[in-house]
PDB file of C-alpha atoms in Angstrom:
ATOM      1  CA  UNK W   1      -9.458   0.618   1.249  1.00  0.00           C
ATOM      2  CA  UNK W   2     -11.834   3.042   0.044  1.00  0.00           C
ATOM      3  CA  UNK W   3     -14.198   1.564  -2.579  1.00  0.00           C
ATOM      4  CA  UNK W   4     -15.795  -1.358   0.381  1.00  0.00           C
ATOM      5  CA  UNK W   5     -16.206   1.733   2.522  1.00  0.00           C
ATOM      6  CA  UNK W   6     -17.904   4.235   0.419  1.00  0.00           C
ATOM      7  CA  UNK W   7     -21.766   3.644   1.326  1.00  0.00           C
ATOM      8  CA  UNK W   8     -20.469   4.835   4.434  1.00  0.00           C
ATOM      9  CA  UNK W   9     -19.405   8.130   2.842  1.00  0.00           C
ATOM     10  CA  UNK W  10     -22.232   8.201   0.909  1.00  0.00           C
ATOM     11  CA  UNK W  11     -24.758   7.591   3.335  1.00  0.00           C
ATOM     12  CA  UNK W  12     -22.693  10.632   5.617  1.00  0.00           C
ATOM     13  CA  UNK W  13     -22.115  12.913   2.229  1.00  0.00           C
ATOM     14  CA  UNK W  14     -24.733  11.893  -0.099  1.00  0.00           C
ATOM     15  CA  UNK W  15     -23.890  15.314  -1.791  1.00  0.00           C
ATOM     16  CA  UNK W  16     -20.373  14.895  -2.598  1.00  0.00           C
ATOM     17  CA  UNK W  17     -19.233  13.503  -5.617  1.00  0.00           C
ATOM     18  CA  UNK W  18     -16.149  11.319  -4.985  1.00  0.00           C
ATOM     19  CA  UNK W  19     -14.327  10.619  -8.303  1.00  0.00           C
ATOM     20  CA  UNK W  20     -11.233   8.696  -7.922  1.00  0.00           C
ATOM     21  CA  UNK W  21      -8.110   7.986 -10.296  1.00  0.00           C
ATOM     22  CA  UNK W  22      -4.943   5.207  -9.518  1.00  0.00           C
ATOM     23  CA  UNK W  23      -1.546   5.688 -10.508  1.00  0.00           C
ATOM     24  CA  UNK W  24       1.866   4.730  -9.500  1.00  0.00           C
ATOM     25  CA  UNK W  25       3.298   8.238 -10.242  1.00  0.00           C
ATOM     26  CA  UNK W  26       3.312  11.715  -8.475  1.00  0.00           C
ATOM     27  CA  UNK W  27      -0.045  13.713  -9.719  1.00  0.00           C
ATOM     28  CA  UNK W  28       0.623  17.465 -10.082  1.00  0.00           C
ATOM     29  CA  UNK W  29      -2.811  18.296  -7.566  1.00  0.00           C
ATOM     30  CA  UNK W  30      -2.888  21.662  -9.388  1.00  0.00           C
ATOM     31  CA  UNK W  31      -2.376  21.159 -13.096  1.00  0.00           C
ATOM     32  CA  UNK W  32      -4.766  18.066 -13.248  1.00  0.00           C
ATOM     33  CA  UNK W  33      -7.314  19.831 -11.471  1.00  0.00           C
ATOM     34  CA  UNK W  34      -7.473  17.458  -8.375  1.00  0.00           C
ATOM     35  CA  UNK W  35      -8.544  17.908  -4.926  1.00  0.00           C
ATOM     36  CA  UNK W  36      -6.448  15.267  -2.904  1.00  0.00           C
ATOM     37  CA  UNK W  37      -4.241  12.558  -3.507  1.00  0.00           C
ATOM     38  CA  UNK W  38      -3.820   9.703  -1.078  1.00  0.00           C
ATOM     39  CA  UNK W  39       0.397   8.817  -0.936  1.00  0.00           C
ATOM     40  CA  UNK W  40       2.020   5.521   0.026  1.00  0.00           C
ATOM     41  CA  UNK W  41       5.809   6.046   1.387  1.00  0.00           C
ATOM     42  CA  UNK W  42       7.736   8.684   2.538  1.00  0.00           C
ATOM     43  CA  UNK W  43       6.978  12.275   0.935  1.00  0.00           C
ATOM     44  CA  UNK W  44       9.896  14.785  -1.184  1.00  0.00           C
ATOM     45  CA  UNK W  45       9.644  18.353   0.189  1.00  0.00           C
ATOM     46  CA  UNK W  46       6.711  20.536  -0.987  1.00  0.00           C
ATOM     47  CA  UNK W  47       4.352  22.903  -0.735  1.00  0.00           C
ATOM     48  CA  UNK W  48       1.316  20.930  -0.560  1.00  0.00           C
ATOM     49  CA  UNK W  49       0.011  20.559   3.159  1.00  0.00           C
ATOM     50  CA  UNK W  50       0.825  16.476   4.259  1.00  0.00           C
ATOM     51  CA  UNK W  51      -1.594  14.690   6.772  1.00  0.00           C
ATOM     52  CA  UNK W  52      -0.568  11.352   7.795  1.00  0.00           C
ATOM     53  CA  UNK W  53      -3.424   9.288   8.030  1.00  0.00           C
ATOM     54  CA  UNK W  54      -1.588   6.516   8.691  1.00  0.00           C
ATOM     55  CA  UNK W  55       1.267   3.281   8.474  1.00  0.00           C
ATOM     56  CA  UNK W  56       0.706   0.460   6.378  1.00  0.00           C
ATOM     57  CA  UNK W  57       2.589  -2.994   7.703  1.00  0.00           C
ATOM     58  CA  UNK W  58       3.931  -5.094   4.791  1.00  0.00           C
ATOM     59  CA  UNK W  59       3.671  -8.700   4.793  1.00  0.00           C
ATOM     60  CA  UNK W  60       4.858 -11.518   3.176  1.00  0.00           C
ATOM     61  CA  UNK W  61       2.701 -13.768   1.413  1.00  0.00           C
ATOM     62  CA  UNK W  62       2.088 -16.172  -1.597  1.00  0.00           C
ATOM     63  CA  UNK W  63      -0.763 -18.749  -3.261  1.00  0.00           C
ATOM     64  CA  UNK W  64      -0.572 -21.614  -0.942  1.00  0.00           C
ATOM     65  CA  UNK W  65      -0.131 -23.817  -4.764  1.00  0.00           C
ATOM     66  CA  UNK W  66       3.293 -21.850  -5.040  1.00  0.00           C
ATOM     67  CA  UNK W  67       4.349 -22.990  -1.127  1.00  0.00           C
ATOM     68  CA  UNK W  68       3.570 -26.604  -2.245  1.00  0.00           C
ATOM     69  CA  UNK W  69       5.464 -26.806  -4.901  1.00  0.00           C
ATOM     70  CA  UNK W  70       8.818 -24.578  -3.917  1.00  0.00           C
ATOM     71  CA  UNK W  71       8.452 -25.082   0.034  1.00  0.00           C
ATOM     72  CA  UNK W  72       8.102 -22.698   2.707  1.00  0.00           C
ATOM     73  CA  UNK W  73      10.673 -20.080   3.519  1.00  0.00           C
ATOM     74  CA  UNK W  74      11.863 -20.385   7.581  1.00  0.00           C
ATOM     75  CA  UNK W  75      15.020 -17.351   7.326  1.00  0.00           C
ATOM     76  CA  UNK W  76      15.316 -14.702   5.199  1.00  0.00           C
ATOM     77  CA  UNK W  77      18.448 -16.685   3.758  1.00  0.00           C
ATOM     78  CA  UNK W  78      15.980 -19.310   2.797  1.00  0.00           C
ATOM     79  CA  UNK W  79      13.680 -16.252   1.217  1.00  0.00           C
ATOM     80  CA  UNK W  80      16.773 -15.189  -0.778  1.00  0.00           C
ATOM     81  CA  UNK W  81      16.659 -18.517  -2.781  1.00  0.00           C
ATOM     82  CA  UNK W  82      12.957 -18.413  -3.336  1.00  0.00           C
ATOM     83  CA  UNK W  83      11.327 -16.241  -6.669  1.00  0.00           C
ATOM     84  CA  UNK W  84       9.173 -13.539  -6.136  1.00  0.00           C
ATOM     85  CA  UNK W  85       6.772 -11.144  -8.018  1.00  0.00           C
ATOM     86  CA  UNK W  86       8.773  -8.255  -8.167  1.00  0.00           C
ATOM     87  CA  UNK W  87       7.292  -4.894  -7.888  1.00  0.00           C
ATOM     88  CA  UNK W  88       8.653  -2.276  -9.701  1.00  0.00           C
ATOM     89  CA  UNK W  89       8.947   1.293  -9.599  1.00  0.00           C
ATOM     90  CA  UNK W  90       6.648   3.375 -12.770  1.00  0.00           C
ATOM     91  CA  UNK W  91       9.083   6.558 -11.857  1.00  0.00           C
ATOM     92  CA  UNK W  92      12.273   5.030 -11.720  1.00  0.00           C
ATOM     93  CA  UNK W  93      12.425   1.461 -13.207  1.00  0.00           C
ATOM     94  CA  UNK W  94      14.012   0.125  -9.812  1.00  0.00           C
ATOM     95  CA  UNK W  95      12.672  -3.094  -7.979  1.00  0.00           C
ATOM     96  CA  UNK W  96      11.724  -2.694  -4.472  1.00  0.00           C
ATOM     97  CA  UNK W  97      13.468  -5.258  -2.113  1.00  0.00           C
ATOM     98  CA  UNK W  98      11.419  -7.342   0.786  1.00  0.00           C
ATOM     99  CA  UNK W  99      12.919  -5.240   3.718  1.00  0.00           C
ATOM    100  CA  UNK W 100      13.012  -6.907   7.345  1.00  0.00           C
ATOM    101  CA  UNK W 101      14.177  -5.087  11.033  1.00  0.00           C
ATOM    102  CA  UNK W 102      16.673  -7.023  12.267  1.00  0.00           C
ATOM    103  CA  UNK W 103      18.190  -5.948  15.298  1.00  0.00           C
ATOM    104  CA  UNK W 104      17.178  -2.354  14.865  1.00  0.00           C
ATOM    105  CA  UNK W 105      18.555  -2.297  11.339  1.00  0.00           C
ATOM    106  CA  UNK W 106      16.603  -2.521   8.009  1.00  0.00           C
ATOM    107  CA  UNK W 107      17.732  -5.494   5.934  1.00  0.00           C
ATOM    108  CA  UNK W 108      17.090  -5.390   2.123  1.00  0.00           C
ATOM    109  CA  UNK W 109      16.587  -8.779   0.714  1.00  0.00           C
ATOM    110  CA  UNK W 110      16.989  -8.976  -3.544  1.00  0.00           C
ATOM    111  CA  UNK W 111      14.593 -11.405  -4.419  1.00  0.00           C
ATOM    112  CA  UNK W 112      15.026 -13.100  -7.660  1.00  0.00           C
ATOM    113  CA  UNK W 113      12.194 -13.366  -9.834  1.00  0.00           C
ATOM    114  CA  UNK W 114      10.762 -13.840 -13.669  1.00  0.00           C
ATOM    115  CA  UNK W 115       7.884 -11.135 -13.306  1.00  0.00           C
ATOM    116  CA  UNK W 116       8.264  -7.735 -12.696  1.00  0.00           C
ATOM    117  CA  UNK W 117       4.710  -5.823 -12.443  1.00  0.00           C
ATOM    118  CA  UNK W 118       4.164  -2.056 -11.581  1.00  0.00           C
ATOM    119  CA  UNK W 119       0.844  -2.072 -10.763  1.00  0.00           C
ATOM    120  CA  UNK W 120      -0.453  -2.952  -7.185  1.00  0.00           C
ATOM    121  CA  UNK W 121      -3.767  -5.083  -8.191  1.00  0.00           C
ATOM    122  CA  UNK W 122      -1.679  -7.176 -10.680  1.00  0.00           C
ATOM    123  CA  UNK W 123       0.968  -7.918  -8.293  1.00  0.00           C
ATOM    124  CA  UNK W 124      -1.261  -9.251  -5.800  1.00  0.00           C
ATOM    125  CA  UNK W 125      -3.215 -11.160  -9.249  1.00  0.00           C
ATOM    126  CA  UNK W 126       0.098 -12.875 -10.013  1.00  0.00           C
ATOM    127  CA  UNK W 127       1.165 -14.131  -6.545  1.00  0.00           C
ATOM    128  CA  UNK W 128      -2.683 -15.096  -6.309  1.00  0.00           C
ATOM    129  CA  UNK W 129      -2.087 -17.457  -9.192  1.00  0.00           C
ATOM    130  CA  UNK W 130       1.298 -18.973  -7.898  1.00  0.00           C
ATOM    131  CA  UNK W 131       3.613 -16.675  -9.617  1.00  0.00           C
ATOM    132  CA  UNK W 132       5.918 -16.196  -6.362  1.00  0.00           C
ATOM    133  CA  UNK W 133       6.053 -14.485  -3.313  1.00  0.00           C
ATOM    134  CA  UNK W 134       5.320 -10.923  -2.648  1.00  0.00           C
ATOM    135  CA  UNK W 135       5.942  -8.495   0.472  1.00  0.00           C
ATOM    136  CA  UNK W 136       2.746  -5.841   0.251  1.00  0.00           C
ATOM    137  CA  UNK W 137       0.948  -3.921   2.621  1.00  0.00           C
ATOM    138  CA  UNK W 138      -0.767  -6.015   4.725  1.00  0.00           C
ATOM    139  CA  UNK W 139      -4.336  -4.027   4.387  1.00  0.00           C
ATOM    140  CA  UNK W 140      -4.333  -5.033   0.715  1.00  0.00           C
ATOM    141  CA  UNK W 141      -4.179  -8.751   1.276  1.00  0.00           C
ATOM    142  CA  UNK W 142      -6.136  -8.930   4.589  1.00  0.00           C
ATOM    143  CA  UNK W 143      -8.959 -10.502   2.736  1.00  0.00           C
ATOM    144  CA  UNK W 144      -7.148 -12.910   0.829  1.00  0.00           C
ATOM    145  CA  UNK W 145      -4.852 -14.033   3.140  1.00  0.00           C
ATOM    146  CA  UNK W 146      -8.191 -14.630   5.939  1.00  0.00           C
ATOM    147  CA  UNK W 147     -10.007 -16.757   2.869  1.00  0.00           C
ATOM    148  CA  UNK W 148      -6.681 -19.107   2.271  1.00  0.00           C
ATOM    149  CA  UNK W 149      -6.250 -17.528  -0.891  1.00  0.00           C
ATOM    150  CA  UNK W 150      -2.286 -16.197   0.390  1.00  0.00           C
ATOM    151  CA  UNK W 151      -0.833 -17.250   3.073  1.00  0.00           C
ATOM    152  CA  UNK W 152       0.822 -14.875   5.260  1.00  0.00           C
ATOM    153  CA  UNK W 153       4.687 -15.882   5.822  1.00  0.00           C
ATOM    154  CA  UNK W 154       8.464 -15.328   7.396  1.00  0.00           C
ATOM    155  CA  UNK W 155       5.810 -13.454  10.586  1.00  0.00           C
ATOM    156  CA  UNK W 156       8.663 -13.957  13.002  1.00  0.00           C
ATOM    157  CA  UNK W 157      10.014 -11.133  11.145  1.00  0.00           C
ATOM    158  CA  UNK W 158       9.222  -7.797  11.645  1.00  0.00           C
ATOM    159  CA  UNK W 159       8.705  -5.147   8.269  1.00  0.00           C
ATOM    160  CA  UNK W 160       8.969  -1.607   8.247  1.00  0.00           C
ATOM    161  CA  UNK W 161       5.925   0.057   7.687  1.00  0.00           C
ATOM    162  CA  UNK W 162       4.964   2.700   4.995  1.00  0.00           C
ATOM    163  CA  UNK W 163       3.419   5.918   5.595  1.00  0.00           C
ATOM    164  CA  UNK W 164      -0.209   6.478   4.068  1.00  0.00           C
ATOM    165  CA  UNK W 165      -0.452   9.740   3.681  1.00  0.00           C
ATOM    166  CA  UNK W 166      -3.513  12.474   2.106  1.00  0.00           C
ATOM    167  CA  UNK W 167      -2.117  15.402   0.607  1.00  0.00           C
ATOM    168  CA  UNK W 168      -3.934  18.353  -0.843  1.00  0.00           C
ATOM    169  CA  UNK W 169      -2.739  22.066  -1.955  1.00  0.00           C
ATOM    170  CA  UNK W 170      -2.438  24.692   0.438  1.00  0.00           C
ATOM    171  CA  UNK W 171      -5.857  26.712   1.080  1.00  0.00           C
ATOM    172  CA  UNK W 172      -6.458  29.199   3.794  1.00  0.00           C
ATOM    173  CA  UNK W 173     -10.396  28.062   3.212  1.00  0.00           C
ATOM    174  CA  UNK W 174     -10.124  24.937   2.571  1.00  0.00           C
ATOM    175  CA  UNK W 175     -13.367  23.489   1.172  1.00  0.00           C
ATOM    176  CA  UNK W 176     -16.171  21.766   3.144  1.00  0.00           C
ATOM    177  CA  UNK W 177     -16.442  18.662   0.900  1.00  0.00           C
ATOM    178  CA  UNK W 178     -12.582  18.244   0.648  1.00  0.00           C
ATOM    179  CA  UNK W 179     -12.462  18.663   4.748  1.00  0.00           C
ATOM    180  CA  UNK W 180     -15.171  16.148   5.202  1.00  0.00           C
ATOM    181  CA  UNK W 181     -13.145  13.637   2.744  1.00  0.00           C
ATOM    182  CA  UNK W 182     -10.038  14.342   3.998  1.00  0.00           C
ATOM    183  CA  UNK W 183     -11.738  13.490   7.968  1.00  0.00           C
ATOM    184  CA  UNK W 184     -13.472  10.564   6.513  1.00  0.00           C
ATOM    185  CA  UNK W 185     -10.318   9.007   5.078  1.00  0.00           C
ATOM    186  CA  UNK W 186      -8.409   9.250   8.389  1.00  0.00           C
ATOM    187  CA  UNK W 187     -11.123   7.851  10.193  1.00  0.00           C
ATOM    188  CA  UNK W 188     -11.057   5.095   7.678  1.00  0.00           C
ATOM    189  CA  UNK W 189      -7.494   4.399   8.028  1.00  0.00           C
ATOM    190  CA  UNK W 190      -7.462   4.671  12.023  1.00  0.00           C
ATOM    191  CA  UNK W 191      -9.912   1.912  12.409  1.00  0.00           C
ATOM    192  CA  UNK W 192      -8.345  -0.526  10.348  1.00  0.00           C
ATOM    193  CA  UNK W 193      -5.611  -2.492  12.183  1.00  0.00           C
ATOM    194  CA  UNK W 194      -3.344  -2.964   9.652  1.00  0.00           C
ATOM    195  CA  UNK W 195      -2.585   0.716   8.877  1.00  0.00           C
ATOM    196  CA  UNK W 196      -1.412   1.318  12.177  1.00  0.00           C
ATOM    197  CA  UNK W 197       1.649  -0.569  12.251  1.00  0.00           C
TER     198      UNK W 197
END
């Protein structure tokens, strides 16, 4: 999301210094000296100050080579028998499920599958070379999915969506560079269609 976008910042801010970090674990904002983190999901209690910027839609998708060979899923009962690229949480070991609306209700579905990843550019890697079907958010896959490389499926069904949050510590002033980030990012996520689902 950001990294495509950031002559923009540049060109707006060509006096801030944007360093940025990934990881799939909570960052302690104060203790490793950070200015903002941007969250995916739904927050724990704190004291940091919360701006949603955001909703990320999942999708399903996988390599068009894997939907040859193992067919195309119509139901989610068809999905169930299928293997996927399982993503899996660095915190707590757990697998996420694909998770559906049906009917007003969220439906987990346990997908089977021989690779379990926890990071979010090798999940999309292995389901890129044929290694089963994944359920991310849709804004990482746009690309791929519009050059053939995944193909979206299962879009009769509806997925929740995530919340895409910034987060930053609590400051009565809060700094100039961090507010013009923190503005740019939101901006950034408003215009792109798939974080407003």
């Amino acid at each position: 999301l950001l990294l495509p976008a950031l002559d923009d910042f540049y060109a707006k801010f060509p006096q801030i210094d944007v360093r940025l970090g990934l990881a799939d674990r909570n960052i302690d904002l104060i203790q490793d000296g950070v200015d903002c983190v941007i969250r995916m999901g739904h927050l724990e209690e704190s004291s940091l100050v919360a701006r949603r910027v955001g909703n990320a839609r999942l999708v399903t998708c996988a390599a068009p080579g894997y939907l040859q060979k193992h067919g195309t899923p119509q139901n989610l009962e068809e999905l169930a028998e299928h293997r996927a690229v399982n993503y899996i949480s660095a915190r707590t070991g757990k697998t996420f499920p694909f998770e559906y609306v049906v009917n007003g209700e969220t439906v987990k579905v346990q997908m089977k599958g021989v690779l379990g990843v926890n990071d979010g550019s090798v999940y999309i890697g292995a389901a890129v070379l044929g290694h089963g079907i994944i359920q991310p958010s849709r804004y990482m896959v746009a690309d791929l999915i519009r050059q053939g490389v995944l193909t979206e499926i299962l879009s009769d069904y509806e997925s929740p969506s995530t919340p895409l949050s910034i987060i930053y510590p609590h400051r009565r002033n809060l700094s100039s560079r961090l507010r013009a980030f923190t503005g740019w990012v939101s901006e950034l996520a408003q215009s792109n269609p798939d974080l407003n689902g």
